[in-house]
PDB file of C-alpha atoms in Angstrom:
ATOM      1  CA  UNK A 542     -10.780   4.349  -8.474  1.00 92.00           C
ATOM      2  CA  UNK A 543     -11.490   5.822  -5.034  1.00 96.00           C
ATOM      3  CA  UNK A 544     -10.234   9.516  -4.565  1.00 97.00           C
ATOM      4  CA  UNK A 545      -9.330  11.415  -1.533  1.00 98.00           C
ATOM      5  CA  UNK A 546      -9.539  14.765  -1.095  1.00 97.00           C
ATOM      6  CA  UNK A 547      -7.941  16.424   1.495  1.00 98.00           C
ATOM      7  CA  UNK A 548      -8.174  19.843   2.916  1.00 97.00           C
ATOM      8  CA  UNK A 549      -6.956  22.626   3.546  1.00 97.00           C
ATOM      9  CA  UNK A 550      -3.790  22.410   1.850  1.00 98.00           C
ATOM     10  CA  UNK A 551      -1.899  24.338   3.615  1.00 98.00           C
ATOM     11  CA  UNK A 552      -2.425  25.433   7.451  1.00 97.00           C
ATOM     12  CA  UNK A 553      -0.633  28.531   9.271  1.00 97.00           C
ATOM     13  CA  UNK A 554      -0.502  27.482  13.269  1.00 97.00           C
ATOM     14  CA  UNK A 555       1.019  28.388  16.492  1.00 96.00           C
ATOM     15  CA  UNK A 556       2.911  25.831  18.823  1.00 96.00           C
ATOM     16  CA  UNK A 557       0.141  24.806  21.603  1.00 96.00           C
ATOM     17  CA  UNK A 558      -2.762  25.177  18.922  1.00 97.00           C
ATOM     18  CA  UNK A 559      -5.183  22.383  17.984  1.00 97.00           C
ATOM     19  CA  UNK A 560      -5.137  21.526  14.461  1.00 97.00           C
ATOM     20  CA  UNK A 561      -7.428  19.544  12.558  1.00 98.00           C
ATOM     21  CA  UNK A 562      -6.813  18.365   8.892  1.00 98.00           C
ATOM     22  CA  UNK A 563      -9.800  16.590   6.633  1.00 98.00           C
ATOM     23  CA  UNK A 564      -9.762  14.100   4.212  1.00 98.00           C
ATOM     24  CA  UNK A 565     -12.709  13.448   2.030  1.00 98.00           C
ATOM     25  CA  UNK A 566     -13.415   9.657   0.162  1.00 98.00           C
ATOM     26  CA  UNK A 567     -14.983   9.381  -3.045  1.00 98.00           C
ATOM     27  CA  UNK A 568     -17.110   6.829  -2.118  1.00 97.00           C
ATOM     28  CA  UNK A 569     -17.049   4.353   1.625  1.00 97.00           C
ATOM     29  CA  UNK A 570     -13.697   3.285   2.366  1.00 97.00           C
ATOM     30  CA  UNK A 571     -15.193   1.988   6.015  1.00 96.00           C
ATOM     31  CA  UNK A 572     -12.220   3.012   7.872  1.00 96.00           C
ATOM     32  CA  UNK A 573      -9.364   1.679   5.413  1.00 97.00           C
ATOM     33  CA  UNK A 574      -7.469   5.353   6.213  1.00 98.00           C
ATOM     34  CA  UNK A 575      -4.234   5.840   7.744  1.00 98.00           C
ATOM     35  CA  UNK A 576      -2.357   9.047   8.233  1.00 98.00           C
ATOM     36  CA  UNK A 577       0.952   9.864   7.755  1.00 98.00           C
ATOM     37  CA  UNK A 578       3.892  12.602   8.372  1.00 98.00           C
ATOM     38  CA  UNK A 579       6.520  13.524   6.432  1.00 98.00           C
ATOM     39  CA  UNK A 580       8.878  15.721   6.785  1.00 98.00           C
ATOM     40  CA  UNK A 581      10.993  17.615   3.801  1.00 97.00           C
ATOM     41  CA  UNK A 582      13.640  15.114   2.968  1.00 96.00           C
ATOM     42  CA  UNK A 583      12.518  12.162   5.044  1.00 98.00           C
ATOM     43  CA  UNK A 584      10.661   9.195   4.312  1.00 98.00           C
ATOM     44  CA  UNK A 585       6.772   9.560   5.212  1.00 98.00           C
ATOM     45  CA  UNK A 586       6.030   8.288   8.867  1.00 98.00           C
ATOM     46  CA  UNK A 587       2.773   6.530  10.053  1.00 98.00           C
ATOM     47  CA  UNK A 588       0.996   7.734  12.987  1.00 98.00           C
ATOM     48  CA  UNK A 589      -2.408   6.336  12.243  1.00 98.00           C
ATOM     49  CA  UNK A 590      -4.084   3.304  10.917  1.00 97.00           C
ATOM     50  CA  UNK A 591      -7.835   1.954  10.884  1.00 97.00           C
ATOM     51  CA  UNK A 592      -9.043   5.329  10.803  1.00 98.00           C
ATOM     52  CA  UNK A 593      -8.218   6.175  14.873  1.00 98.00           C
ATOM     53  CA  UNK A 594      -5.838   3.489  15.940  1.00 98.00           C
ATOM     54  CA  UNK A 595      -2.796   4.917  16.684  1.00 98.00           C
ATOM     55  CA  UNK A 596       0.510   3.386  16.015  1.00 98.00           C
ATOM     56  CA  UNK A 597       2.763   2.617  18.770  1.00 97.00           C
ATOM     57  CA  UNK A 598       5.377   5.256  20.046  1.00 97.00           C
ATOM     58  CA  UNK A 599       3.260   8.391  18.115  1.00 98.00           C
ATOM     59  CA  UNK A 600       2.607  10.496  20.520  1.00 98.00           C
ATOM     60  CA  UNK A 601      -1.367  10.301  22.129  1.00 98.00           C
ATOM     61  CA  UNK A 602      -1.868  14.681  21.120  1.00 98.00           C
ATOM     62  CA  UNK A 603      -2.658  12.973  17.852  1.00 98.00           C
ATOM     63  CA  UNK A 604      -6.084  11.456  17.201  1.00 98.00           C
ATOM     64  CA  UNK A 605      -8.160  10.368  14.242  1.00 98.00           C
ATOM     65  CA  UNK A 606     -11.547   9.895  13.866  1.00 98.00           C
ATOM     66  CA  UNK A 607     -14.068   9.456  11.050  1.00 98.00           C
ATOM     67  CA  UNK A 608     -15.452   6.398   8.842  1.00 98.00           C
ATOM     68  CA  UNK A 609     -17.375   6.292   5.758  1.00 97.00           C
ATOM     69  CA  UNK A 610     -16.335   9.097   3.294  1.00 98.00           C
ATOM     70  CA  UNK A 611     -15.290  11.764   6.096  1.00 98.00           C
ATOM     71  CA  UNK A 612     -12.053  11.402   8.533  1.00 98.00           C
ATOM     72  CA  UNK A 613     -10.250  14.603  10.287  1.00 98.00           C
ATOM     73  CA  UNK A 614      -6.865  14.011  11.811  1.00 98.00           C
ATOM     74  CA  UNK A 615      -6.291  16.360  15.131  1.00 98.00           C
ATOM     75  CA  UNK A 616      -3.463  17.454  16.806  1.00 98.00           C
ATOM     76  CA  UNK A 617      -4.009  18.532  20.302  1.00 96.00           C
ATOM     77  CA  UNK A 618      -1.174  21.205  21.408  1.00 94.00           C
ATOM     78  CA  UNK A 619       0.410  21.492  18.276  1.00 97.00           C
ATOM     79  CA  UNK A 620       4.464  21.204  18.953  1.00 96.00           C
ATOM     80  CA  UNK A 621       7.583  22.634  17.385  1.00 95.00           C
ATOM     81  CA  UNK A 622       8.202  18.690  15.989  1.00 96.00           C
ATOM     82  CA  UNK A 623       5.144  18.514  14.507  1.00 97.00           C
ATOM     83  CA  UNK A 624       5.456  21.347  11.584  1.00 94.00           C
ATOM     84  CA  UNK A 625       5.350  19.002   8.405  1.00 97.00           C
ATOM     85  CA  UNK A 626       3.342  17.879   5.732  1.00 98.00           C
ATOM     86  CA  UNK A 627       0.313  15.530   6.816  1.00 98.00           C
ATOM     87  CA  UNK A 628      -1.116  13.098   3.943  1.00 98.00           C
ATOM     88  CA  UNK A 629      -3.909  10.191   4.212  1.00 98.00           C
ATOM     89  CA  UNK A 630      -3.918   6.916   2.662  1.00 98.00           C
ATOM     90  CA  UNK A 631      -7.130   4.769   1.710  1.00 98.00           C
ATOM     91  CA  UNK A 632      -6.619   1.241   1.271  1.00 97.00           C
ATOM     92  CA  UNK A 633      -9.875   0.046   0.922  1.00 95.00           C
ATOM     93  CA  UNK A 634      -8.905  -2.883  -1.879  1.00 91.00           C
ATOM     94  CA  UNK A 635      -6.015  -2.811  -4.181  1.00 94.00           C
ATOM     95  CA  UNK A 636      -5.669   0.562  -5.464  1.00 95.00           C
ATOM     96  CA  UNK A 637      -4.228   2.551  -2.633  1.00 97.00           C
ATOM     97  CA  UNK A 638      -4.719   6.428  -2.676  1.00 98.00           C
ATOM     98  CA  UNK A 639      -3.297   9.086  -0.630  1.00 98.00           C
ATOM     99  CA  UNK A 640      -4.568  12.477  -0.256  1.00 98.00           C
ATOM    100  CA  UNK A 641      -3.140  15.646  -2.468  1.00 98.00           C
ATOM    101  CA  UNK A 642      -0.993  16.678   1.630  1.00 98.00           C
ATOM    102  CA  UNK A 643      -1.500  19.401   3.847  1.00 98.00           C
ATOM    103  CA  UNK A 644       1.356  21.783   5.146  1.00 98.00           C
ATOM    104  CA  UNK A 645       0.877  22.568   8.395  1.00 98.00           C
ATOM    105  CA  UNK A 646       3.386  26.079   8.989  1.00 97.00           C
ATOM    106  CA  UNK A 647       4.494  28.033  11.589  1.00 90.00           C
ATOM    107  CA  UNK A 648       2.618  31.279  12.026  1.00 89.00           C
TER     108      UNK A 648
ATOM    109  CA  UNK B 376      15.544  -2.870  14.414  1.00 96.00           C
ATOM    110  CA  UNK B 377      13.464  -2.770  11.623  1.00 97.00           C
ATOM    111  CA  UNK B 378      15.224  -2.055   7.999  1.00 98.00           C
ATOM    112  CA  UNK B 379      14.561  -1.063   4.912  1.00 98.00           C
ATOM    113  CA  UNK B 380      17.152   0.348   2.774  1.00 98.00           C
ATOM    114  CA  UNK B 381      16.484   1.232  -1.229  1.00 98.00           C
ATOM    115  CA  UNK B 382      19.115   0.677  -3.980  1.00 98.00           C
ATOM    116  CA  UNK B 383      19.415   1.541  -7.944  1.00 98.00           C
ATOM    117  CA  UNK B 384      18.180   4.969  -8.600  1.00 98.00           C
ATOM    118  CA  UNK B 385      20.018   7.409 -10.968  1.00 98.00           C
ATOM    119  CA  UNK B 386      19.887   8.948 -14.339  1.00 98.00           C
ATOM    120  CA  UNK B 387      18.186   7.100 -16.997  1.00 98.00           C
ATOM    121  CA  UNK B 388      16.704   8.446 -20.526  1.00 98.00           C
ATOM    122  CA  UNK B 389      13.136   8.372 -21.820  1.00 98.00           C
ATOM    123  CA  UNK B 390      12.451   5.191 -22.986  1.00 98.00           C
ATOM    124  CA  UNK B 391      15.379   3.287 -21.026  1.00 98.00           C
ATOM    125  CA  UNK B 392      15.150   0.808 -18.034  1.00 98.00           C
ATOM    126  CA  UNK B 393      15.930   0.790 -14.168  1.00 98.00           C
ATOM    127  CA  UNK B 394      15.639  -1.835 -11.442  1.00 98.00           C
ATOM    128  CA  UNK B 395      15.367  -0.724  -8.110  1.00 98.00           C
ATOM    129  CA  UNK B 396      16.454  -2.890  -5.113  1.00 98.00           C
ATOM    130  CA  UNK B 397      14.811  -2.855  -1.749  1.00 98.00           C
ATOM    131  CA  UNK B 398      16.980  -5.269   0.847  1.00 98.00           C
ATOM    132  CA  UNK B 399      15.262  -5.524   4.412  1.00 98.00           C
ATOM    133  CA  UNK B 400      16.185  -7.156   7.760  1.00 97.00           C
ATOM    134  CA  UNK B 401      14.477  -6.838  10.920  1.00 97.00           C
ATOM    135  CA  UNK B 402      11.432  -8.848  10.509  1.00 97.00           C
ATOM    136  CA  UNK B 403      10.181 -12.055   8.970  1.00 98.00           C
ATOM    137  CA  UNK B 404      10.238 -10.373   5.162  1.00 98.00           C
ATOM    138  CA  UNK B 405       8.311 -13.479   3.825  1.00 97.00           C
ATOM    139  CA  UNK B 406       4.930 -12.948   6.193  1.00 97.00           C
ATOM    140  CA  UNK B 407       4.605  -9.555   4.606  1.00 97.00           C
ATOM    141  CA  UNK B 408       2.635  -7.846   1.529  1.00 97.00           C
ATOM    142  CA  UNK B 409       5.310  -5.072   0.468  1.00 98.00           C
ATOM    143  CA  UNK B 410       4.644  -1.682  -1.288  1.00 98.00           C
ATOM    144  CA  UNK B 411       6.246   0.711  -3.536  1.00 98.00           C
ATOM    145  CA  UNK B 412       5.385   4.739  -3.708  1.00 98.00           C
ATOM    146  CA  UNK B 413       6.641   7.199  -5.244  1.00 98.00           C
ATOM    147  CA  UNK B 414       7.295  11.386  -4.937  1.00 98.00           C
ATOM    148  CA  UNK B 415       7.996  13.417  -8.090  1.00 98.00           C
ATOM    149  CA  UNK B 416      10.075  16.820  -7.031  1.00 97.00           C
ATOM    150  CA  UNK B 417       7.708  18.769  -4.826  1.00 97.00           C
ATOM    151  CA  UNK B 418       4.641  16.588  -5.085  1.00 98.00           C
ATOM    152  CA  UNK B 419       3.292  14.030  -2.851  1.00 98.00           C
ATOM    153  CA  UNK B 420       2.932  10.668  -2.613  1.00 98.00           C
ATOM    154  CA  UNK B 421       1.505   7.827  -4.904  1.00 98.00           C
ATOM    155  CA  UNK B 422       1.495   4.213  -4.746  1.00 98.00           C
ATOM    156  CA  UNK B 423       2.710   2.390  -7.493  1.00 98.00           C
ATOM    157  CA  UNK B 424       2.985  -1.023  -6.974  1.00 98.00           C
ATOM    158  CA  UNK B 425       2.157  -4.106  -4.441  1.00 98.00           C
ATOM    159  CA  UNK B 426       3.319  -7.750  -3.822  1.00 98.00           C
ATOM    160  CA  UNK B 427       1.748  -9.804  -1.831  1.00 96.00           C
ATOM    161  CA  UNK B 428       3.871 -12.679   0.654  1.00 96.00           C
ATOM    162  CA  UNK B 429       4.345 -15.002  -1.296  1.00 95.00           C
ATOM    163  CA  UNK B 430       4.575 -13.248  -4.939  1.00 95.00           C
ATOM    164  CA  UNK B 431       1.192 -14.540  -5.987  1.00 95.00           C
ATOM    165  CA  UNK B 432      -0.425 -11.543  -6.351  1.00 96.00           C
ATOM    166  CA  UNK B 433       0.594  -7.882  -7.214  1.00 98.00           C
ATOM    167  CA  UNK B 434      -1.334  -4.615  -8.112  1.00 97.00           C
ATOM    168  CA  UNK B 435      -0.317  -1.599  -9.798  1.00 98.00           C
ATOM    169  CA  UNK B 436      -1.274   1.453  -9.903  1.00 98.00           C
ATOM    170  CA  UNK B 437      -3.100   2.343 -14.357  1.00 97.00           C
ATOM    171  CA  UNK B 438      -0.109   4.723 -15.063  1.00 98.00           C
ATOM    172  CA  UNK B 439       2.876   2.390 -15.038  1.00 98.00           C
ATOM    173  CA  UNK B 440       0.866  -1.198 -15.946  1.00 98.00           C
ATOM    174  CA  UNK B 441       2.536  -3.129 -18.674  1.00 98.00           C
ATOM    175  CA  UNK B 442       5.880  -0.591 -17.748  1.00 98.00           C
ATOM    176  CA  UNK B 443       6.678  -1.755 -14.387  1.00 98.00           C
ATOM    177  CA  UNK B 444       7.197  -5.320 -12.852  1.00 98.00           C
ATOM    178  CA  UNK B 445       7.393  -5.767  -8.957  1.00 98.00           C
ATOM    179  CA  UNK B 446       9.061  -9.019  -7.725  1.00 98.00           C
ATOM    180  CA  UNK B 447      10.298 -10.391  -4.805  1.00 98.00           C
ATOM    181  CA  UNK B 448      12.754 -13.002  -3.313  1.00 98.00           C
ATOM    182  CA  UNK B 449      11.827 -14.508   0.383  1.00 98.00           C
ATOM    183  CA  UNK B 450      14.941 -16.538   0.085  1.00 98.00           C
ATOM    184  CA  UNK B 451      17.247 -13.267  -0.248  1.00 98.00           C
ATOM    185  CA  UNK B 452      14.869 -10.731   1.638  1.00 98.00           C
ATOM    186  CA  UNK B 453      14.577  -8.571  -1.235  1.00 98.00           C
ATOM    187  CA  UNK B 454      11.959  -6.474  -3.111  1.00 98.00           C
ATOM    188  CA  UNK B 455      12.340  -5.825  -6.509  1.00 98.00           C
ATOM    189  CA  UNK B 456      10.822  -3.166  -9.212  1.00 98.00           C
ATOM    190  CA  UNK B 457      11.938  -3.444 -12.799  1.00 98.00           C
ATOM    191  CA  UNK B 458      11.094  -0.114 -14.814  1.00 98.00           C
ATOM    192  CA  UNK B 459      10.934   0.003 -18.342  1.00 98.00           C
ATOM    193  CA  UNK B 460       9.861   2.108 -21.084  1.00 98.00           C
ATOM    194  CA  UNK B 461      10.407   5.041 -18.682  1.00 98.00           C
ATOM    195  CA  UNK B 462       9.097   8.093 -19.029  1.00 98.00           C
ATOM    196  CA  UNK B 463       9.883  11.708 -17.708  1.00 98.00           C
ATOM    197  CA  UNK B 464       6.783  11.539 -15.329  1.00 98.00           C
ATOM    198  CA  UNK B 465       7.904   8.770 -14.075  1.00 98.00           C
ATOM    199  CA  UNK B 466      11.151  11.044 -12.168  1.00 98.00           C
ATOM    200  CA  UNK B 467      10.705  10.486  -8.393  1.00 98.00           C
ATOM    201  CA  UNK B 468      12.024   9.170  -5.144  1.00 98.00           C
ATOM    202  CA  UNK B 469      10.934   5.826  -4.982  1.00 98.00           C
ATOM    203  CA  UNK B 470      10.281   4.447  -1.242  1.00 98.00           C
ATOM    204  CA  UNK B 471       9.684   0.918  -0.686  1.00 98.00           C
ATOM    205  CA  UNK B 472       7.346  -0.323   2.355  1.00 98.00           C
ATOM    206  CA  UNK B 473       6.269  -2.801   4.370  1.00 98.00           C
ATOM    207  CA  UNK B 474       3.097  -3.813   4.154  1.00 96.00           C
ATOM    208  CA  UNK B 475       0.881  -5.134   7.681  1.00 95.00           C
ATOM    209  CA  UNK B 476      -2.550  -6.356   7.238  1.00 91.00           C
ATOM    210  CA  UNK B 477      -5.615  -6.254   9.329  1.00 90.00           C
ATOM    211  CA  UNK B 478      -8.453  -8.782   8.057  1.00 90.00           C
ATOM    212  CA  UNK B 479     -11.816  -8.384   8.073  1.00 88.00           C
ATOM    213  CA  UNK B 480     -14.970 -10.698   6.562  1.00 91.00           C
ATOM    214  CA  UNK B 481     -11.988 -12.948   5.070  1.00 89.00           C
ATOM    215  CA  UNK B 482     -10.649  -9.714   3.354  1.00 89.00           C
ATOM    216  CA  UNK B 483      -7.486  -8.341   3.750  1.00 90.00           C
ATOM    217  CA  UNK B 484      -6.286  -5.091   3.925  1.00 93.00           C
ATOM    218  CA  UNK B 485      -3.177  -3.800   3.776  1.00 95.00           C
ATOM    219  CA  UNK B 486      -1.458  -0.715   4.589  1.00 97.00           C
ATOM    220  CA  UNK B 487       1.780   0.695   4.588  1.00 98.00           C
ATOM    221  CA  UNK B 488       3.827   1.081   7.933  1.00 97.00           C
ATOM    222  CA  UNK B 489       7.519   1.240   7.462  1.00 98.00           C
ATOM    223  CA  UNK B 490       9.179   2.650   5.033  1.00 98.00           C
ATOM    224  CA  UNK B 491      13.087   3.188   3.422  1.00 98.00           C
ATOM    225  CA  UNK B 492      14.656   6.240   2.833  1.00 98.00           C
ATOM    226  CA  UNK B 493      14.259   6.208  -0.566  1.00 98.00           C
ATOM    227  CA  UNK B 494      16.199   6.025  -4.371  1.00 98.00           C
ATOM    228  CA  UNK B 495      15.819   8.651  -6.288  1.00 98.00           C
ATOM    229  CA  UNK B 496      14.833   7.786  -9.971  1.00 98.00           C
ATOM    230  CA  UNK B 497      15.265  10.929 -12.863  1.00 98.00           C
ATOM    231  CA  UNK B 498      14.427  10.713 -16.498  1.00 98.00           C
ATOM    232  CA  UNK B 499      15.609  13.092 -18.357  1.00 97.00           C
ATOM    233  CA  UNK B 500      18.206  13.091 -22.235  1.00 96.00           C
TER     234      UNK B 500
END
């Protein structure tokens, strides 16, 4: 089974910073990743897909990039809404896997 | 407006059975692959199960195989997960989701995209 690892797992920012959170494959997943946020009581929301396509209606300050083993998910201007919990998703074949999360907190 | 909404959660004991509901309007249910993941108390997310359109096919994740059945009916735009021999671990929200695919090399790929709000599943005598 593929594993992600994500990192860091928790990340202290300021509204207007740029924030960028990794996630690590155990082996290729091409660019089978998608990133999602959740926030505490809510169901998880998709804001990427295909490793840098973003979904429609999530706001363009968030971009992904990566393919192979290595992807990083950035937020450009970090804003008040976007203080959650951040996880990726590999579906490269029919064991999914999502990374462990990262908080991202308000400094 | 796209739909999702989970039913059938509660209290259960170890070793008992649950079936969780997932009804869904919106979209053409039958031209979709559909998902379930779960969220123990303060953890995150794992997938545990996946059906693809038309039933055919369905993948599960080593921990609940030969526990957990996932079904589907196109006819009544419903997902389905039967849970049995249940086990503490096995406490979580449980979020059903729809599942898009992009195809590549005559491969498909699926992901999830929306999702419910949840039913919340807790083992425990």
């Amino acid at each position: 089974d593929i594993q992600m690892t994500q990192s860091p797992s928790t990340l202290s920012a300021s509204v207007g910073d740029r924030v960028t959170i990794t996630c690590r494959a155990s082996q290729s997943i091409s660019s089978w990743l998608a990133w999602y946020q959740q926030k505490p009581g809510k169901a998880p929301k998709l804001l990427i897909y295909q490793a840098s396509t973003l979904e429609s209606g999530v706001p363009s300050r968030f971009s992904g990039s990566g393919s192979g083993t290595e992807f990083t998910l950035t937020i450009n201007s970090l804003q008040p809404d976007d203080f959650a919990t951040y996880y990726c998703l590999q579906y490269n074949g029919y064991s999914w896997t999502f990374g462990q999360g990262t908080k991202v907190e308000i400094k | 407006e796209v739909q999702l909404v989970e039913s059938g959660g509660g209290l259960v004991q170890p070793g008992g059975s649950l079936r969780l509901s997932c009804a869904v309007s919106g979209f053409t249910f039958s031209s979709y692959c559909m998902s379930w993941v779960r969220q123990a108390p303060g953890k995150g997310l794992e997938w545990v199960a996946t059906i693809e359109q038309d039933g055919s096919e369905k993948y599960y994740v080593d921990s609940v195989k030969g526990r957990f059945t996932v079904s589907r009916d196109n006819a009544k735009n419903s997902l389905y997960l039967q849970m049995n021999s249940l086990r503490a671990e096995d406490t979580a929200v449980y979020y059903c989701a729809r599942s898009p695919y992009q195809r590549l090399l005559g491969r498909y790929y699926y992901y999830m995209d929306v999702w419910g709000k949840g039913t919340t599943v807790t083992v425990s005598s």
